[in-house]
Short mmCIF file of C-alpha atoms in Angstrom, two decimals:
data_model
loop_
_atom_site.label_atom_id
_atom_site.label_comp_id
_atom_site.label_asym_id
_atom_site.label_seq_id
_atom_site.Cartn_x
_atom_site.Cartn_y
_atom_site.Cartn_z
CA MET C 1 -43.67 -79.04 5.78
CA ILE C 2 -46.28 -80.50 8.11
CA LEU C 3 -44.92 -83.25 10.32
CA ASN C 4 -47.11 -86.29 10.77
CA TRP C 5 -46.27 -87.28 14.34
CA GLN C 6 -47.06 -90.85 15.40
CA LYS C 7 -47.05 -91.79 19.06
CA LEU C 8 -44.87 -94.81 19.80
CA ALA C 9 -46.23 -97.81 21.69
CA ARG C 10 -45.16 -98.07 25.35
CA VAL C 11 -42.71 -100.88 24.60
CA LYS C 12 -40.99 -98.86 21.88
CA THR C 13 -41.02 -95.77 24.09
CA ALA C 14 -39.31 -97.77 26.82
CA GLU C 15 -36.58 -98.80 24.34
CA VAL C 16 -35.98 -95.19 23.31
CA ILE C 17 -35.85 -94.05 26.94
CA GLU C 18 -33.46 -96.87 27.78
CA ARG C 19 -31.05 -95.62 25.07
CA VAL C 20 -31.29 -91.99 26.12
CA SER C 21 -31.11 -92.82 29.84
CA MET C 22 -27.55 -94.05 29.43
CA THR C 23 -26.50 -90.38 29.47
CA ALA C 24 -25.98 -88.26 32.62
CA ASP C 25 -29.30 -86.42 32.39
CA GLY C 26 -31.14 -89.26 30.72
CA ALA C 27 -33.03 -89.93 33.95
CA LEU C 28 -35.00 -86.80 33.10
CA PHE C 29 -37.18 -89.19 31.11
CA SER C 30 -38.96 -92.19 32.63
CA VAL C 31 -41.38 -94.65 31.11
CA ALA C 32 -44.06 -93.71 33.63
CA THR C 33 -44.17 -90.01 32.76
CA SER C 34 -42.73 -89.73 29.27
CA GLU C 35 -43.83 -90.54 25.78
CA ALA C 36 -42.06 -90.78 22.44
CA SER C 37 -43.37 -89.76 19.02
CA VAL C 38 -41.80 -90.17 15.60
CA ALA C 39 -42.20 -88.34 12.30
CA SER C 40 -40.71 -89.20 8.94
CA LEU C 41 -38.88 -86.54 6.96
CA PRO C 42 -38.97 -86.51 3.14
CA PHE C 43 -35.21 -85.94 2.80
CA TYR C 44 -34.02 -88.73 5.12
CA ASN C 45 -33.73 -92.37 4.25
CA GLY C 46 -33.62 -94.71 7.25
CA PHE C 47 -33.69 -91.90 9.81
CA MET C 48 -36.71 -90.47 11.62
CA LEU C 49 -37.30 -87.47 13.82
CA VAL C 50 -37.94 -88.70 17.39
CA ARG C 51 -39.44 -86.50 20.10
CA LEU C 52 -39.21 -87.52 23.73
CA THR C 53 -41.51 -85.60 26.07
CA ASN C 54 -41.58 -85.70 29.85
CA HIS C 55 -45.04 -84.75 31.11
CA ALA C 56 -43.93 -84.66 34.77
CA THR C 57 -42.09 -81.37 34.30
CA LEU C 58 -43.85 -78.00 34.43
CA PRO C 59 -44.38 -77.26 31.59
CA SER C 60 -43.71 -80.53 29.76
CA PHE C 61 -40.15 -80.80 28.47
CA SER C 62 -39.19 -82.23 25.07
CA LEU C 63 -35.98 -83.18 23.33
CA ASP C 64 -35.79 -84.05 19.62
CA PHE C 65 -33.42 -86.59 18.09
CA LEU C 66 -32.59 -87.96 14.67
CA SER C 67 -32.51 -91.73 14.89
CA ASP C 68 -32.22 -94.87 12.83
CA GLY C 69 -33.55 -96.87 15.78
CA SER C 70 -30.16 -97.63 17.28
CA SER C 71 -28.26 -94.32 17.22
CA PHE C 72 -29.86 -91.21 18.69
CA TYR C 73 -28.45 -87.81 17.65
CA LEU C 74 -29.77 -85.04 19.88
CA LEU C 75 -30.86 -82.01 17.85
CA ASP C 76 -28.86 -79.65 20.02
CA GLY C 77 -29.03 -76.41 18.04
CA SER C 78 -25.78 -77.08 16.17
CA PRO C 79 -25.49 -78.48 12.62
CA GLU C 80 -23.52 -81.48 13.91
CA PRO C 81 -26.37 -84.02 14.31
CA LEU C 82 -27.50 -83.27 10.74
CA GLN C 83 -23.92 -83.64 9.51
CA ARG C 84 -23.64 -87.00 11.30
CA VAL C 85 -26.79 -88.34 9.63
CA ALA C 86 -25.57 -87.08 6.23
CA ALA C 87 -22.15 -88.71 6.83
CA ARG C 88 -23.96 -92.02 7.37
CA GLY C 89 -25.70 -91.66 4.00
CA GLY C 90 -29.11 -90.85 5.44
CA LEU C 91 -29.65 -87.64 3.48
CA VAL C 92 -31.19 -87.87 0.01
CA LEU C 93 -31.79 -84.45 -1.51
CA ASN C 94 -33.67 -83.65 -4.69
CA ASP C 95 -35.32 -80.52 -6.04
CA GLY C 96 -38.65 -81.69 -4.59
CA ASN C 97 -37.45 -81.90 -0.97
CA VAL C 98 -34.58 -79.41 -0.69
CA ILE C 99 -36.86 -76.57 0.50
CA ASP C 100 -38.18 -78.85 3.27
CA TYR C 101 -34.57 -79.69 4.17
CA VAL C 102 -33.40 -76.06 4.50
CA SER C 103 -36.56 -75.17 6.47
CA PHE C 104 -35.87 -78.08 8.83
CA PHE C 105 -32.18 -77.14 9.06
CA PHE C 106 -32.89 -73.57 10.16
CA LYS C 107 -35.64 -74.67 12.53
CA TYR C 108 -33.13 -76.81 14.41
CA VAL C 109 -29.85 -74.94 13.94
CA THR C 110 -29.09 -71.66 15.62
CA THR C 111 -25.93 -69.61 16.15
CA GLU C 112 -24.31 -67.37 18.75
CA GLU C 113 -25.95 -64.39 16.95
CA GLY C 114 -29.41 -65.92 17.41
CA ASP C 115 -32.07 -67.72 15.42
CA ILE C 116 -32.18 -67.72 11.64
CA TYR C 117 -35.64 -67.44 10.10
CA LEU C 118 -36.48 -68.35 6.52
CA ILE C 119 -39.54 -66.29 5.67
CA ASP C 120 -42.08 -68.33 3.77
CA ASN C 121 -44.97 -66.13 4.92
CA PRO C 122 -44.20 -62.54 6.01
CA ASP C 123 -47.12 -62.62 8.46
CA ASP C 124 -45.18 -65.22 10.47
CA MET C 125 -42.09 -63.02 10.93
CA PRO C 126 -41.27 -62.84 14.65
CA PHE C 127 -40.69 -59.09 14.73
CA LEU C 128 -43.41 -57.94 12.29
CA ASP C 129 -45.68 -56.32 14.88
CA SER C 130 -42.81 -54.17 16.18
CA LEU C 131 -42.57 -52.37 12.79
CA SER C 132 -44.65 -49.46 11.55
CA LEU C 133 -47.57 -50.20 9.20
CA ASP C 134 -45.63 -48.67 6.28
CA GLN C 135 -42.68 -50.93 6.98
CA GLN C 136 -44.93 -53.97 7.26
CA LEU C 137 -46.61 -53.18 3.93
CA GLU C 138 -43.27 -52.63 2.22
CA ILE C 139 -41.88 -55.92 3.48
CA LYS C 140 -44.99 -57.79 2.34
CA ARG C 141 -44.84 -56.05 -1.07
CA SER C 142 -41.26 -57.10 -1.71
CA HIS C 143 -41.70 -60.65 -0.41
CA THR C 144 -41.26 -63.58 -2.76
CA GLY C 145 -41.82 -67.21 -1.85
CA MET C 146 -39.05 -69.80 -1.60
CA GLU C 147 -37.80 -71.30 -4.86
CA ALA C 148 -35.36 -74.14 -5.52
CA VAL C 149 -33.41 -75.16 -8.63
CA TYR C 150 -30.73 -77.78 -9.24
CA ASP C 151 -27.45 -76.40 -10.61
CA ARG C 152 -26.24 -79.40 -12.63
CA GLU C 153 -22.87 -77.88 -13.47
CA ASN C 154 -21.85 -77.48 -9.81
CA ASP C 155 -24.00 -80.33 -8.44
CA VAL C 156 -25.68 -78.10 -5.86
CA PHE C 157 -29.21 -76.88 -5.16
CA LEU C 158 -29.86 -73.15 -5.13
CA VAL C 159 -32.69 -72.04 -2.85
CA LYS C 160 -33.86 -68.44 -2.96
CA SER C 161 -35.55 -67.20 0.18
CA ASP C 162 -36.21 -64.12 2.28
CA MET C 163 -34.26 -64.54 5.48
CA TYR C 164 -34.09 -62.79 8.85
CA PHE C 165 -30.89 -63.00 10.84
CA ALA C 166 -29.10 -60.78 13.37
CA GLY C 167 -31.71 -58.02 13.00
CA VAL C 168 -31.38 -57.92 9.21
CA LEU C 169 -33.93 -59.02 6.60
CA LEU C 170 -32.42 -60.03 3.29
CA LYS C 171 -33.10 -61.86 0.06
CA ALA C 172 -30.63 -64.71 0.20
CA THR C 173 -29.45 -67.57 -1.94
CA LEU C 174 -28.71 -70.78 -0.07
CA THR C 175 -26.28 -73.08 -1.84
CA VAL C 176 -27.03 -76.61 -0.65
CA ALA C 177 -24.49 -79.35 -1.34
CA PRO C 178 -25.65 -82.99 -1.71
CA ASP C 179 -24.13 -83.70 1.75
CA GLY C 180 -26.44 -81.07 3.27
CA ASP C 181 -23.85 -78.31 3.79
CA ILE C 182 -25.44 -74.89 3.38
CA GLU C 183 -23.74 -71.64 2.38
CA VAL C 184 -25.68 -68.38 2.55
CA SER C 185 -25.07 -65.49 0.17
CA GLU C 186 -26.98 -62.23 0.06
CA HIS C 187 -28.39 -60.70 -3.07
CA ALA C 188 -30.49 -57.86 -1.64
CA MET C 189 -31.02 -56.38 1.80
CA LEU C 190 -34.67 -55.65 2.57
CA MET C 191 -34.31 -54.18 6.06
CA GLY C 192 -31.30 -53.10 8.08
CA ALA C 193 -30.59 -53.70 11.76
CA GLY C 194 -32.25 -50.40 12.75
CA GLY C 195 -35.52 -51.47 11.10
CA ALA C 196 -35.07 -49.13 8.08
CA VAL C 197 -36.69 -50.60 4.97
CA ASN C 198 -34.95 -50.64 1.60
CA ALA C 199 -38.06 -49.51 -0.25
CA ASP C 200 -36.77 -49.76 -3.83
CA ASN C 201 -35.31 -53.21 -3.15
CA THR C 202 -32.13 -52.29 -5.02
CA GLY C 203 -29.84 -54.33 -2.88
CA TYR C 204 -27.68 -51.26 -2.26
CA TYR C 205 -29.11 -50.54 1.14
CA SER C 206 -26.64 -50.98 4.00
CA MET J 1 -23.08 -57.44 6.27
CA ASN J 2 -20.36 -59.57 4.64
CA SER J 3 -18.67 -60.19 7.98
CA ILE J 4 -21.99 -61.32 9.52
CA LEU J 5 -22.56 -63.69 6.59
CA LYS J 6 -19.02 -65.08 6.90
CA LYS J 7 -19.59 -65.71 10.61
CA LEU J 8 -22.94 -67.33 9.83
CA ASN J 9 -21.44 -69.57 7.13
CA ASP J 10 -18.58 -70.63 9.41
CA ALA J 11 -21.12 -71.52 12.12
CA LEU J 12 -23.23 -73.54 9.67
CA ARG J 13 -20.31 -75.77 8.64
CA PRO J 14 -18.29 -76.69 11.73
CA LYS J 15 -15.65 -79.41 11.68
CA LEU J 16 -17.27 -82.56 13.02
CA LYS J 17 -15.97 -83.48 16.49
CA ALA J 18 -16.57 -86.62 18.54
CA ALA J 19 -20.25 -86.95 19.47
CA PRO J 20 -20.97 -85.60 22.97
CA ALA J 21 -21.63 -88.35 25.50
CA ASP J 22 -24.49 -86.71 27.37
CA LEU J 23 -27.26 -84.13 27.20
CA ARG J 24 -25.66 -81.55 29.51
CA HIS J 25 -24.39 -78.33 27.93
CA ASP J 26 -20.59 -77.95 27.79
CA ASN J 27 -20.78 -74.30 28.88
CA GLU J 28 -23.37 -74.75 31.63
CA VAL J 29 -21.31 -72.84 34.21
CA GLN J 30 -20.76 -69.74 32.04
CA ILE J 31 -24.39 -69.74 30.83
CA LEU J 32 -25.77 -69.91 34.38
CA GLU J 33 -23.34 -67.21 35.59
CA SER J 34 -24.60 -64.87 32.83
CA LEU J 35 -28.23 -65.66 33.60
CA TYR J 36 -27.83 -65.18 37.36
CA ALA J 37 -25.97 -61.89 36.77
CA LEU J 38 -28.91 -60.62 34.70
CA LEU J 39 -31.51 -61.86 37.20
CA ASN J 40 -29.60 -60.14 40.00
CA THR J 41 -30.18 -56.76 38.36
CA SER J 42 -33.93 -57.20 38.92
CA ALA J 43 -35.63 -57.05 42.34
CA THR J 44 -38.10 -59.75 41.27
CA GLY J 45 -35.24 -61.84 39.89
CA ARG J 46 -33.37 -61.61 43.18
CA VAL J 47 -36.42 -62.95 45.06
CA LEU J 48 -36.53 -65.97 42.73
CA LEU J 49 -32.79 -66.62 43.05
CA SER J 50 -32.94 -66.32 46.81
CA TYR J 51 -35.84 -68.81 46.89
CA ALA J 52 -33.83 -71.23 44.72
CA GLN J 53 -30.83 -70.95 47.02
CA ASP J 54 -32.87 -71.35 50.23
CA CYS J 55 -34.66 -74.43 48.89
CA GLY J 56 -31.61 -76.06 47.33
CA LEU J 57 -33.23 -75.92 43.91
CA LYS J 58 -30.87 -77.12 41.17
CA VAL J 59 -30.68 -75.54 37.73
CA HIS J 60 -29.17 -77.37 34.77
CA VAL J 61 -28.57 -76.41 31.16
CA LEU J 62 -29.05 -79.05 28.48
CA ARG J 63 -27.95 -78.86 24.86
CA GLY J 64 -30.93 -78.19 22.66
CA ASN J 65 -33.58 -75.91 21.35
CA ILE J 66 -33.80 -72.77 23.47
CA ASP J 67 -37.58 -73.08 23.80
CA ASN J 68 -37.29 -76.23 25.91
CA PHE J 69 -37.44 -75.69 29.65
CA GLY J 70 -39.27 -77.04 32.66
CA TYR J 71 -39.30 -77.61 36.40
CA PHE J 72 -39.00 -81.24 37.49
CA PRO J 73 -40.54 -81.39 40.99
CA GLU J 74 -39.38 -84.96 41.62
CA LYS J 75 -35.77 -83.86 41.24
CA SER J 76 -36.16 -80.30 42.53
CA THR J 77 -34.48 -79.22 39.32
CA VAL J 78 -35.16 -76.56 36.71
CA TYR J 79 -33.94 -77.47 33.24
CA ILE J 80 -33.35 -74.95 30.51
CA SER J 81 -31.75 -75.52 27.10
CA CYS J 82 -29.24 -73.63 25.02
CA PRO J 83 -27.88 -74.46 21.58
CA ALA J 84 -24.64 -76.45 21.67
CA GLY J 85 -21.50 -74.40 21.22
CA VAL J 86 -22.81 -71.11 22.62
CA SER J 87 -21.38 -69.71 25.83
CA MET J 88 -23.73 -66.75 26.19
CA PRO J 89 -27.43 -67.47 26.67
CA THR J 90 -29.93 -65.52 24.60
CA ALA J 91 -31.99 -62.99 26.53
CA ARG J 92 -34.95 -65.33 25.98
CA ALA J 93 -33.37 -67.86 28.32
CA VAL J 94 -33.89 -65.37 31.18
CA ALA J 95 -37.64 -65.45 30.66
CA TYR J 96 -37.62 -69.25 30.57
CA LEU J 97 -35.49 -69.50 33.70
CA VAL J 98 -37.91 -67.15 35.47
CA SER J 99 -40.77 -69.38 34.39
CA GLY J 100 -39.02 -72.50 35.73
CA LEU J 101 -38.08 -70.86 39.03
CA ARG J 102 -41.55 -69.44 39.55
CA GLU J 103 -43.13 -72.83 38.76
CA ALA J 104 -40.95 -74.27 41.53
CA MET J 105 -41.92 -71.48 43.91
CA LEU J 106 -45.64 -71.98 43.26
CA GLU J 107 -45.34 -75.72 43.80
CA GLY J 108 -43.51 -75.04 47.06
CA SER J 109 -46.06 -72.46 48.19
CA GLY J 110 -48.95 -74.90 47.76
CA LEU J 111 -50.44 -73.54 44.53
CA LYS J 112 -49.60 -76.79 42.76
CA ARG J 113 -50.60 -77.71 39.23
CA PRO J 114 -54.11 -79.08 39.71
CA SER J 115 -55.09 -82.68 39.33
CA PRO J 116 -57.51 -83.21 36.41
CA ASN J 117 -60.17 -84.82 38.63
CA ILE J 118 -61.04 -81.73 40.68
CA GLY J 119 -63.72 -80.56 38.24
CA LYS J 120 -63.35 -78.58 35.03
CA GLU J 121 -64.13 -75.12 36.46
CA ARG J 122 -61.74 -75.39 39.38
CA PHE J 123 -59.05 -77.02 37.23
CA LEU J 124 -59.20 -74.17 34.70
CA ALA J 125 -59.29 -71.51 37.41
CA ILE J 126 -56.12 -72.82 39.09
CA HIS J 127 -54.36 -73.25 35.76
CA ALA J 128 -55.25 -69.71 34.71
CA GLU J 129 -54.14 -68.28 38.05
CA ARG J 130 -50.77 -70.02 37.83
CA ASP J 131 -50.18 -69.08 34.19
CA LYS J 132 -51.07 -65.45 34.90
CA ASP J 133 -48.75 -65.39 37.88
CA ILE J 134 -45.85 -66.84 35.87
CA ALA J 135 -46.37 -64.49 32.92
CA LEU J 136 -46.50 -61.53 35.31
CA HIS J 137 -43.21 -62.57 36.91
CA GLN J 138 -41.62 -62.95 33.50
CA VAL J 139 -42.69 -59.50 32.30
CA LYS J 140 -41.66 -57.90 35.61
CA VAL J 141 -38.17 -59.39 35.42
CA VAL J 142 -37.77 -58.49 31.75
CA TYR J 143 -38.89 -54.91 32.43
CA GLU J 144 -36.70 -54.54 35.51
CA ILE J 145 -33.62 -55.91 33.74
CA HIS J 146 -34.17 -53.44 30.92
CA GLN J 147 -34.57 -50.59 33.42
CA ALA J 148 -31.35 -51.58 35.20
CA THR J 149 -29.17 -52.42 32.22
CA GLY J 150 -30.73 -50.77 29.14
CA LEU J 151 -30.58 -54.16 27.41
CA LEU J 152 -32.98 -53.77 24.45
CA GLU J 153 -32.48 -57.31 23.20
CA ILE J 154 -34.46 -58.63 26.15
CA PHE J 155 -37.55 -56.77 24.92
CA ASP J 156 -37.07 -58.09 21.36
CA GLU J 157 -36.68 -61.66 22.58
CA PHE J 158 -39.68 -61.40 24.88
CA LYS J 159 -41.74 -60.20 21.90
CA ALA J 160 -40.34 -63.02 19.77
CA ILE J 161 -41.77 -65.62 22.14
CA GLY J 162 -45.21 -64.05 21.82
CA TYR J 163 -45.39 -61.67 24.79
CA GLY J 164 -45.30 -58.38 22.85
CA SER J 165 -48.77 -57.22 23.96
CA LEU J 166 -48.15 -58.21 27.58
CA LEU J 167 -44.93 -56.20 27.58
CA GLU J 168 -46.63 -53.14 26.04
CA ALA J 169 -49.46 -53.35 28.60
CA TYR J 170 -46.96 -53.64 31.47
CA LYS J 171 -44.93 -50.67 30.16
CA LEU J 172 -48.13 -48.57 30.03
CA ASP J 173 -48.95 -49.61 33.61
CA MET J 174 -45.48 -48.63 34.78
CA ALA J 175 -45.66 -45.28 32.95
CA GLU J 176 -49.02 -44.59 34.61
CA GLU J 177 -47.62 -45.50 38.02
CA ALA J 178 -44.65 -43.20 37.43
CA SER J 179 -46.89 -40.29 36.41
CA LYS J 180 -48.85 -40.63 39.68
CA ASN J 181 -45.69 -40.32 41.79
#
């Protein structure tokens, strides 16, 4: 998903900063040195992604929020801001936007065990260049792109994706509820924590 | 693997609590203690910490994406970010804290970020010099922490933010130095 960022006018930026500045560290942003941009997201209705950037810091410092113009939910690495928007009815999922939603979710949500990467393109994997050429080739060979289907019986979306988490690369199924809750289940491990590749992709590697 | 997935799934669906009132991280104290403890295992890290202490530099942790950090000269404050809910920073946060502290040190030493009206060549030269200096401090600290603690994760995280080749080059340099002695 490519975000189409639009810079906000100074007056609008000032309004955003005024809202955020009510908090203890809000003074980190000032109208003189900061700017705000917004991007719409295909799975949200009435909520936009807002990025506030202070250019007076070295390097420039940004915080991202989900906002309907009056409430600002800081994307703080936890699922909570996304849950809050969903609880307010802002999330509208369908089989055309659910892949964008899970990609966005894992871009902004992390856990104590570290980042979670959905692998759409194996060349973008963060650890790829630390593997041997054989391992890299094997991972690319077994890679399949992300796919989404709607499970009418259970009223959930099923997204299949390669996923990297806690040093393990696996083929996973993400069960996405209409309220945005995501549950991950594994159906084949592609690479264990030591970097050993499951070459026959049987799913029995551990 | 099942236990990791269970932990992951629990983390992905927390019970919704009251919305936090500000941007500051709830576990700022524990996160900074862990980061300072790691920095203290490195000679280069100790120099940066000592500079911060001598100059009254403040460091704060905000809730947010780990890749957000910066030094705010006007407030003499380095900001780093950590995801809400965590109490242990990722090893990557060490590299970002080093970057923020070194930015502050360079500003204090007179090698300030250049103004854009000093001419393109000079502007680029100063920028490049500062960026090289900061990257070198980051790789030194990462290497020294690994030497002192054996922490492999710090190498992985440093590679994950795009400094894999720099780290390999620095390791080769250090191996060459060691072979001379």
